[in-house]
Every structure is written in C-alpha cells, then in structure tokens.
Amino acid sequence: MSKTKRINPRRPLVAGNWKMHRTASDTKVLIEDIVKRVDRVANIDLVVCPPFTSLAAAHETLGRHSILALGAQTMHSSKEGAFTGEISGPMLREFGVRYVILGHSERRQYDNETNEKVAAKAIAAISYHLRPIVCVGETLTQREAGETTAIIDTQIHTSLAGFPVDQIEELVVAYEPVWAIGTGKVATPTQANQVHRQIRKLLVKMFGDPGASIRIIYGGSVKPENAVDLMAEPDIDGALVGGASLDARAFFDIIEATRPARPNVND
Ligand code: 13P
C-alpha cells in the first residue's frame, strides 16, 4: 500500500468500558483520578465509556479540551421515536460523546444486538459524527469447534455491511473473544494477533486499501501484567478494557504499556 493512500496512521487507542459500574458522583472521582495520571500522555487516543447516567458528570468533569474522549456503550440507530429506554446519537452528542461501542458481546447476548442491528447503528453513528467501536468475538464453544474464523468472518461482513468507505478512518474494530471477557483468561498474544490479522484481511477485502488502516483493538481480561506483550503484536492497535479500567492506576499502566509499544507511525 502506498504511503499517500494511508488515511489513518493506526494511532494506538485505549478505551475503558465501565459497563454498569459507577454512579454519577463516583464517576467524577474516577475521571479526576484518571485525568491526573494521563495528563502528559501523548501519541495515543484515550476513551472512557461510562454508563449513560454518568455521561453528564463525566463531560462536566472533563471540560472541553481533555485528553480523554468520552464514549457510550451502545445507542439506537434512529434519531428519535417510540423506543422506550433507548438513547440516540444526537442525545449522546449533546454530552460531548465522540465514540460509541456497538455489538459488545454482552449486548449481543442479553439485548439481542444482532449483526444487522450493529450495521444499522454503525452507519447511524457515523452520520451523527460518532466513532463506532464495533465488537466481534467467538465463544469458547465456537473456538473449540474450530469455528472462530467463520464466526469472525460473518460478524465482520454483516456488522459492517454498508459502512461508508469514505468514513473508514472513523471506524474502530474490537476483537473480544467472549471466553476472555471478565474471566481472567486472556488470549495469548499470538492467538489474538492471528484473529486481528484475519480481521485486517477481511477489512481490506471489504473496503480496499483504506481497510488496512482501520484500528483493531483487543479486549478480554487486559491487565497491566499482560498488556505489554499483547500490545507488542503488529496487528493489535490498542485495548478495550473492562474491569481494569475502573482502577485509575491499572488503566494508566495499560495506557503506558500500549504507548511505547506502538508509537504513532507518523512521529
Ligand atoms: P474485561 O477486561 O473485564 O475482561 O472486559 C472486557 C470487555 O468486555 C471490554 O469491553
């Protein structure tokens, strides 16, 4: 791929998915603790994704020009309507949200977030200037049955169907093997990188050369102790961190582990 076609330098990205943790007042405390630590961190994109009810507190605590960007954990694909309990892209934008996690395995499992719904949400997110973090990953049963490649293939093709190629630099893909989420069983760096490489090939097939520039981050029991080895892999561009992102020190250590391993290629 020629240099001029490279529209995204695959700058490392670390995102914290807080899931259903932290009230608004707890959010303020955690955000302040994280900001204090990451104040001088450069050459990396940092995102925190608190629950909806904490977004206002997070936004207010961060201020306008923070190094930490705000993300949401899901959204509806419509702008508004009779969808009880749902939140739309424009509603998120009002709180300074820049990223949105879509198709997380917990939402796929408990809330019927199908590949088709993820595709509609990803297209909607882009139209509201939100960067989608689209999650894919196989279960343990699927891995043991040798189905990982086929499952990832289907998830990528269907969840990103119709995604506008001219917005590809806004897209982030997260590989989160379901068996590694919240279990302490992390994928080995080689296992993870193999799937990341497969995903990159699929993205190039779908979107042409620009597909190679999409950031692919790893999630599933990322901790300070395993982050250095994972992030040193050539196709792993960052981390989507669950449990460890609720501890400012651990989150910071993961950020530090990611940054020197994958400096911005434009630097
Ligand atoms: P853990 O880091 O707690 O395993 O969670 C990973 C995850 O689901 C991030 O989205």
Short mmCIF file of C-alpha atoms and ligand atoms in Angstrom, two decimals:
data_model
loop_
_atom_site.label_atom_id
_atom_site.label_comp_id
_atom_site.label_asym_id
_atom_site.label_seq_id
_atom_site.Cartn_x
_atom_site.Cartn_y
_atom_site.Cartn_z
CA MET A 1 0.00 0.00 0.00
CA SER A 2 1.47 3.38 -0.95
CA LYS A 3 2.04 6.00 1.75
CA THR A 4 -0.30 8.54 0.18
CA LYS A 5 -3.23 6.13 0.48
CA ARG A 6 -2.68 5.77 4.20
CA ILE A 7 -5.55 7.79 5.61
CA ASN A 8 -5.19 6.70 9.22
CA PRO A 9 -1.84 6.13 10.93
CA ARG A 10 -3.34 3.49 13.25
CA ARG A 11 -2.56 5.64 16.24
CA PRO A 12 -2.90 3.45 19.35
CA LEU A 13 -6.21 3.66 21.16
CA VAL A 14 -7.10 2.53 24.68
CA ALA A 15 -10.76 2.60 25.71
CA GLY A 16 -12.24 1.82 29.10
CA ASN A 17 -15.64 0.14 29.07
CA TRP A 18 -17.08 0.75 32.52
CA LYS A 19 -20.16 -1.40 31.80
CA MET A 20 -22.81 -0.99 34.56
CA HIS A 21 -20.41 0.47 37.12
CA ARG A 22 -20.11 3.86 38.82
CA THR A 23 -22.86 6.32 39.72
CA ALA A 24 -22.57 9.92 38.54
CA SER A 25 -20.84 11.04 41.74
CA ASP A 26 -18.41 8.08 41.65
CA THR A 27 -17.73 8.92 38.01
CA LYS A 28 -16.45 12.36 38.91
CA VAL A 29 -13.92 10.85 41.32
CA LEU A 30 -12.68 8.19 38.89
CA ILE A 31 -12.40 10.63 35.97
CA GLU A 32 -10.40 13.07 38.10
CA ASP A 33 -8.07 10.28 39.14
CA ILE A 34 -7.54 9.13 35.54
CA VAL A 35 -7.04 12.66 34.17
CA LYS A 36 -4.43 13.40 36.83
CA ARG A 37 -2.41 10.41 35.65
CA VAL A 38 -2.79 10.74 31.88
CA ASP A 39 -2.29 14.49 31.72
CA ARG A 40 1.01 14.27 29.85
CA VAL A 41 0.43 11.16 27.83
CA ALA A 42 0.89 11.77 24.10
CA ASN A 43 0.58 9.89 20.80
CA ILE A 44 -2.37 7.82 21.86
CA ASP A 45 -6.16 8.14 21.79
CA LEU A 46 -7.83 7.58 25.15
CA VAL A 47 -11.52 6.94 25.68
CA VAL A 48 -13.71 6.24 28.69
CA CYS A 49 -17.21 4.80 28.30
CA PRO A 50 -19.26 5.27 31.50
CA PRO A 51 -22.96 4.36 31.78
CA PHE A 52 -25.48 6.76 30.19
CA THR A 53 -26.42 8.25 33.57
CA SER A 54 -22.81 9.22 34.21
CA LEU A 55 -22.13 10.92 30.87
CA ALA A 56 -23.18 14.39 32.06
CA ALA A 57 -20.93 14.16 35.14
CA ALA A 58 -18.06 12.82 33.02
CA HIS A 59 -18.50 15.57 30.44
CA GLU A 60 -18.56 18.27 33.07
CA THR A 61 -15.53 16.87 34.90
CA LEU A 62 -13.52 16.51 31.70
CA GLY A 63 -14.15 20.01 30.39
CA ARG A 64 -13.85 20.90 26.74
CA HIS A 65 -10.26 20.07 25.82
CA SER A 66 -9.50 16.95 27.74
CA ILE A 67 -7.04 14.32 26.61
CA LEU A 68 -9.74 11.78 27.50
CA ALA A 69 -12.55 11.37 24.98
CA LEU A 70 -15.97 10.23 26.03
CA GLY A 71 -17.70 7.14 24.66
CA ALA A 72 -21.09 5.48 25.13
CA GLN A 73 -21.75 1.75 25.49
CA THR A 74 -24.47 1.48 22.85
CA MET A 75 -27.04 3.63 21.01
CA HIS A 76 -30.18 3.24 18.92
CA SER A 77 -29.96 3.62 15.16
CA SER A 78 -32.90 6.06 14.95
CA LYS A 79 -32.66 9.76 15.65
CA GLU A 80 -35.76 9.70 17.86
CA GLY A 81 -39.01 7.78 18.21
CA ALA A 82 -41.13 5.46 20.34
CA PHE A 83 -38.26 3.29 21.60
CA THR A 84 -38.66 3.12 25.36
CA GLY A 85 -35.38 3.03 27.21
CA GLU A 86 -33.24 3.81 24.18
CA ILE A 87 -30.75 6.62 23.55
CA SER A 88 -29.93 8.16 20.15
CA GLY A 89 -26.78 9.54 18.57
CA PRO A 90 -27.80 13.22 18.80
CA MET A 91 -28.62 12.72 22.51
CA LEU A 92 -25.10 11.39 23.06
CA ARG A 93 -23.50 14.21 21.10
CA GLU A 94 -25.03 16.74 23.47
CA PHE A 95 -22.83 15.32 26.23
CA GLY A 96 -19.65 15.57 24.19
CA VAL A 97 -19.63 11.86 23.34
CA ARG A 98 -17.25 11.04 20.44
CA TYR A 99 -17.18 7.22 20.42
CA VAL A 100 -19.80 4.52 20.80
CA ILE A 101 -19.27 0.81 21.50
CA LEU A 102 -21.53 -1.31 19.26
CA GLY A 103 -22.18 -5.05 19.26
CA HIS A 104 -20.48 -5.77 22.56
CA SER A 105 -20.90 -9.49 23.31
CA GLU A 106 -22.91 -8.69 26.45
CA ARG A 107 -25.38 -6.70 24.35
CA ARG A 108 -25.40 -9.40 21.69
CA GLN A 109 -26.13 -11.98 24.41
CA TYR A 110 -28.63 -10.14 26.66
CA ASP A 111 -30.16 -7.49 24.39
CA ASN A 112 -30.38 -9.17 21.01
CA GLU A 113 -27.92 -6.77 19.38
CA THR A 114 -27.60 -8.69 16.11
CA ASN A 115 -25.04 -8.16 13.35
CA GLU A 116 -27.75 -6.45 11.28
CA LYS A 117 -28.62 -4.06 14.11
CA VAL A 118 -24.94 -3.31 14.64
CA ALA A 119 -24.58 -2.45 10.94
CA ALA A 120 -27.52 0.00 11.11
CA LYS A 121 -26.14 1.53 14.31
CA ALA A 122 -22.63 1.92 12.87
CA ILE A 123 -23.97 3.79 9.84
CA ALA A 124 -26.16 5.94 12.09
CA ALA A 125 -23.24 6.65 14.44
CA ILE A 126 -21.13 7.95 11.58
CA SER A 127 -23.95 10.21 10.43
CA TYR A 128 -24.00 11.78 13.91
CA HIS A 129 -20.20 12.17 13.98
CA LEU A 130 -19.69 9.39 16.50
CA ARG A 131 -16.83 6.92 16.02
CA PRO A 132 -18.14 3.35 16.25
CA ILE A 133 -16.12 0.75 18.13
CA VAL A 134 -17.61 -2.40 16.59
CA CYS A 135 -17.03 -5.54 18.67
CA VAL A 136 -16.68 -9.07 17.36
CA GLY A 137 -15.56 -12.31 19.01
CA GLU A 138 -16.22 -16.01 19.29
CA THR A 139 -17.47 -18.01 22.29
CA LEU A 140 -15.45 -20.81 23.86
CA THR A 141 -17.72 -23.44 22.26
CA GLN A 142 -17.20 -21.87 18.85
CA ARG A 143 -13.42 -21.72 19.33
CA GLU A 144 -13.25 -25.33 20.48
CA ALA A 145 -15.35 -26.41 17.50
CA GLY A 146 -12.83 -24.71 15.18
CA GLU A 147 -15.38 -22.11 14.12
CA THR A 148 -13.50 -18.93 15.08
CA THR A 149 -12.55 -17.95 11.52
CA ALA A 150 -16.08 -18.47 10.18
CA ILE A 151 -17.73 -16.62 13.07
CA ILE A 152 -15.42 -13.62 12.77
CA ASP A 153 -15.91 -13.58 9.00
CA THR A 154 -19.71 -13.42 9.37
CA GLN A 155 -19.62 -10.85 12.17
CA ILE A 156 -17.29 -8.52 10.25
CA HIS A 157 -19.14 -8.83 6.94
CA THR A 158 -22.62 -8.42 8.39
CA SER A 159 -21.88 -5.89 11.14
CA LEU A 160 -20.04 -3.59 8.73
CA ALA A 161 -22.29 -4.06 5.70
CA GLY A 162 -22.93 -0.72 4.03
CA PHE A 163 -20.43 1.18 6.17
CA PRO A 164 -19.35 4.23 4.13
CA VAL A 165 -15.82 3.70 2.84
CA ASP A 166 -15.10 7.45 2.88
CA GLN A 167 -15.59 7.40 6.68
CA ILE A 168 -13.40 4.39 7.28
CA GLU A 169 -10.83 6.32 9.32
CA GLU A 170 -13.51 6.88 11.97
CA LEU A 171 -14.13 3.18 12.47
CA VAL A 172 -12.54 1.09 15.23
CA VAL A 173 -12.95 -2.70 15.41
CA ALA A 174 -12.57 -4.50 18.74
CA TYR A 175 -11.75 -8.21 18.84
CA GLU A 176 -13.11 -9.51 22.13
CA PRO A 177 -13.12 -13.30 22.45
CA VAL A 178 -16.18 -13.94 24.63
CA TRP A 179 -14.32 -16.57 26.68
CA ALA A 180 -11.75 -13.95 27.72
CA ILE A 181 -14.20 -11.30 28.93
CA GLY A 182 -14.26 -10.92 32.68
CA THR A 183 -12.79 -14.40 33.13
CA GLY A 184 -9.13 -13.58 33.68
CA LYS A 185 -8.42 -15.96 30.74
CA VAL A 186 -6.65 -13.68 28.32
CA ALA A 187 -5.95 -14.73 24.73
CA THR A 188 -2.24 -15.28 24.15
CA PRO A 189 -0.64 -12.52 22.09
CA THR A 190 -0.25 -14.99 19.21
CA GLN A 191 -3.90 -16.13 19.38
CA ALA A 192 -5.11 -12.54 19.44
CA ASN A 193 -2.80 -11.36 16.67
CA GLN A 194 -3.89 -14.23 14.40
CA VAL A 195 -7.51 -13.09 14.60
CA HIS A 196 -6.54 -9.42 14.24
CA ARG A 197 -4.63 -10.32 11.05
CA GLN A 198 -7.67 -12.19 9.74
CA ILE A 199 -9.89 -9.19 10.52
CA ARG A 200 -7.49 -6.83 8.72
CA LYS A 201 -7.56 -9.05 5.62
CA LEU A 202 -11.37 -9.07 5.68
CA LEU A 203 -11.46 -5.29 6.04
CA VAL A 204 -9.18 -4.86 3.03
CA LYS A 205 -11.43 -7.22 1.05
CA MET A 206 -14.49 -5.17 2.01
CA PHE A 207 -13.11 -1.64 1.79
CA GLY A 208 -9.98 -1.89 -0.38
CA ASP A 209 -6.64 -0.39 0.70
CA PRO A 210 -8.14 2.00 3.29
CA GLY A 211 -9.36 -1.09 5.16
CA ALA A 212 -5.75 -1.78 6.21
CA SER A 213 -5.73 1.46 8.21
CA ILE A 214 -8.67 0.63 10.46
CA ARG A 215 -7.62 0.31 14.07
CA ILE A 216 -8.24 -3.14 15.55
CA ILE A 217 -8.06 -3.22 19.34
CA TYR A 218 -8.11 -6.24 21.65
CA GLY A 219 -10.42 -6.74 24.63
CA GLY A 220 -10.80 -9.53 27.18
CA SER A 221 -9.05 -9.57 30.57
CA VAL A 222 -6.48 -6.93 29.58
CA LYS A 223 -4.44 -6.11 32.69
CA PRO A 224 -1.21 -4.22 33.33
CA GLU A 225 0.59 -7.59 33.56
CA ASN A 226 -0.38 -8.81 30.08
CA ALA A 227 -0.73 -5.52 28.19
CA VAL A 228 2.92 -5.12 27.15
CA ASP A 229 3.04 -8.48 25.34
CA LEU A 230 -0.36 -8.06 23.71
CA MET A 231 0.33 -4.54 22.52
CA ALA A 232 3.70 -5.51 21.04
CA GLU A 233 1.89 -7.63 18.42
CA PRO A 234 1.95 -5.96 14.99
CA ASP A 235 -1.80 -6.14 14.33
CA ILE A 236 -3.01 -5.11 17.79
CA ASP A 237 -3.58 -1.35 17.82
CA GLY A 238 -4.80 -0.88 21.37
CA ALA A 239 -7.11 -2.23 24.04
CA LEU A 240 -10.75 -2.24 25.09
CA VAL A 241 -10.50 -2.63 28.83
CA GLY A 242 -13.32 -3.70 31.15
CA GLY A 243 -12.61 -4.39 34.83
CA ALA A 244 -9.13 -2.85 34.90
CA SER A 245 -10.45 0.47 33.54
CA LEU A 246 -12.31 1.03 36.84
CA ASP A 247 -8.98 1.33 38.61
CA ALA A 248 -7.20 4.55 37.54
CA ARG A 249 -3.76 3.13 38.31
CA ALA A 250 -4.33 -0.09 36.37
CA PHE A 251 -5.88 1.82 33.45
CA PHE A 252 -2.90 4.16 33.37
CA ASP A 253 -0.45 1.24 33.45
CA ILE A 254 -2.24 -0.33 30.46
CA ILE A 255 -2.03 3.00 28.62
CA GLU A 256 1.69 3.21 29.34
CA ALA A 257 2.14 -0.38 28.17
CA THR A 258 0.39 0.45 24.90
CA ARG A 259 2.07 3.73 24.07
CA PRO A 260 5.76 2.84 23.77
CA ALA A 261 4.98 -0.46 22.09
CA ARG A 262 3.04 1.16 19.27
CA PRO A 263 4.29 4.72 18.66
CA ASN A 264 2.38 6.81 16.15
CA VAL A 265 3.83 5.80 12.78
CA ASN A 266 3.76 9.45 11.70
CA ASP A 267 6.07 10.53 14.54
P1 13P B 1 -12.69 -7.36 31.00
O1 13P B 1 -11.47 -6.50 30.70
O2 13P B 1 -13.27 -7.12 32.34
O3 13P B 1 -12.43 -8.79 30.68
O4 13P B 1 -13.83 -6.88 29.95
C1 13P B 1 -13.51 -6.77 28.61
C2 13P B 1 -14.62 -6.08 27.91
O5 13P B 1 -15.71 -6.63 27.78
C3 13P B 1 -14.40 -4.73 27.40
O6 13P B 1 -15.42 -4.32 26.56
#
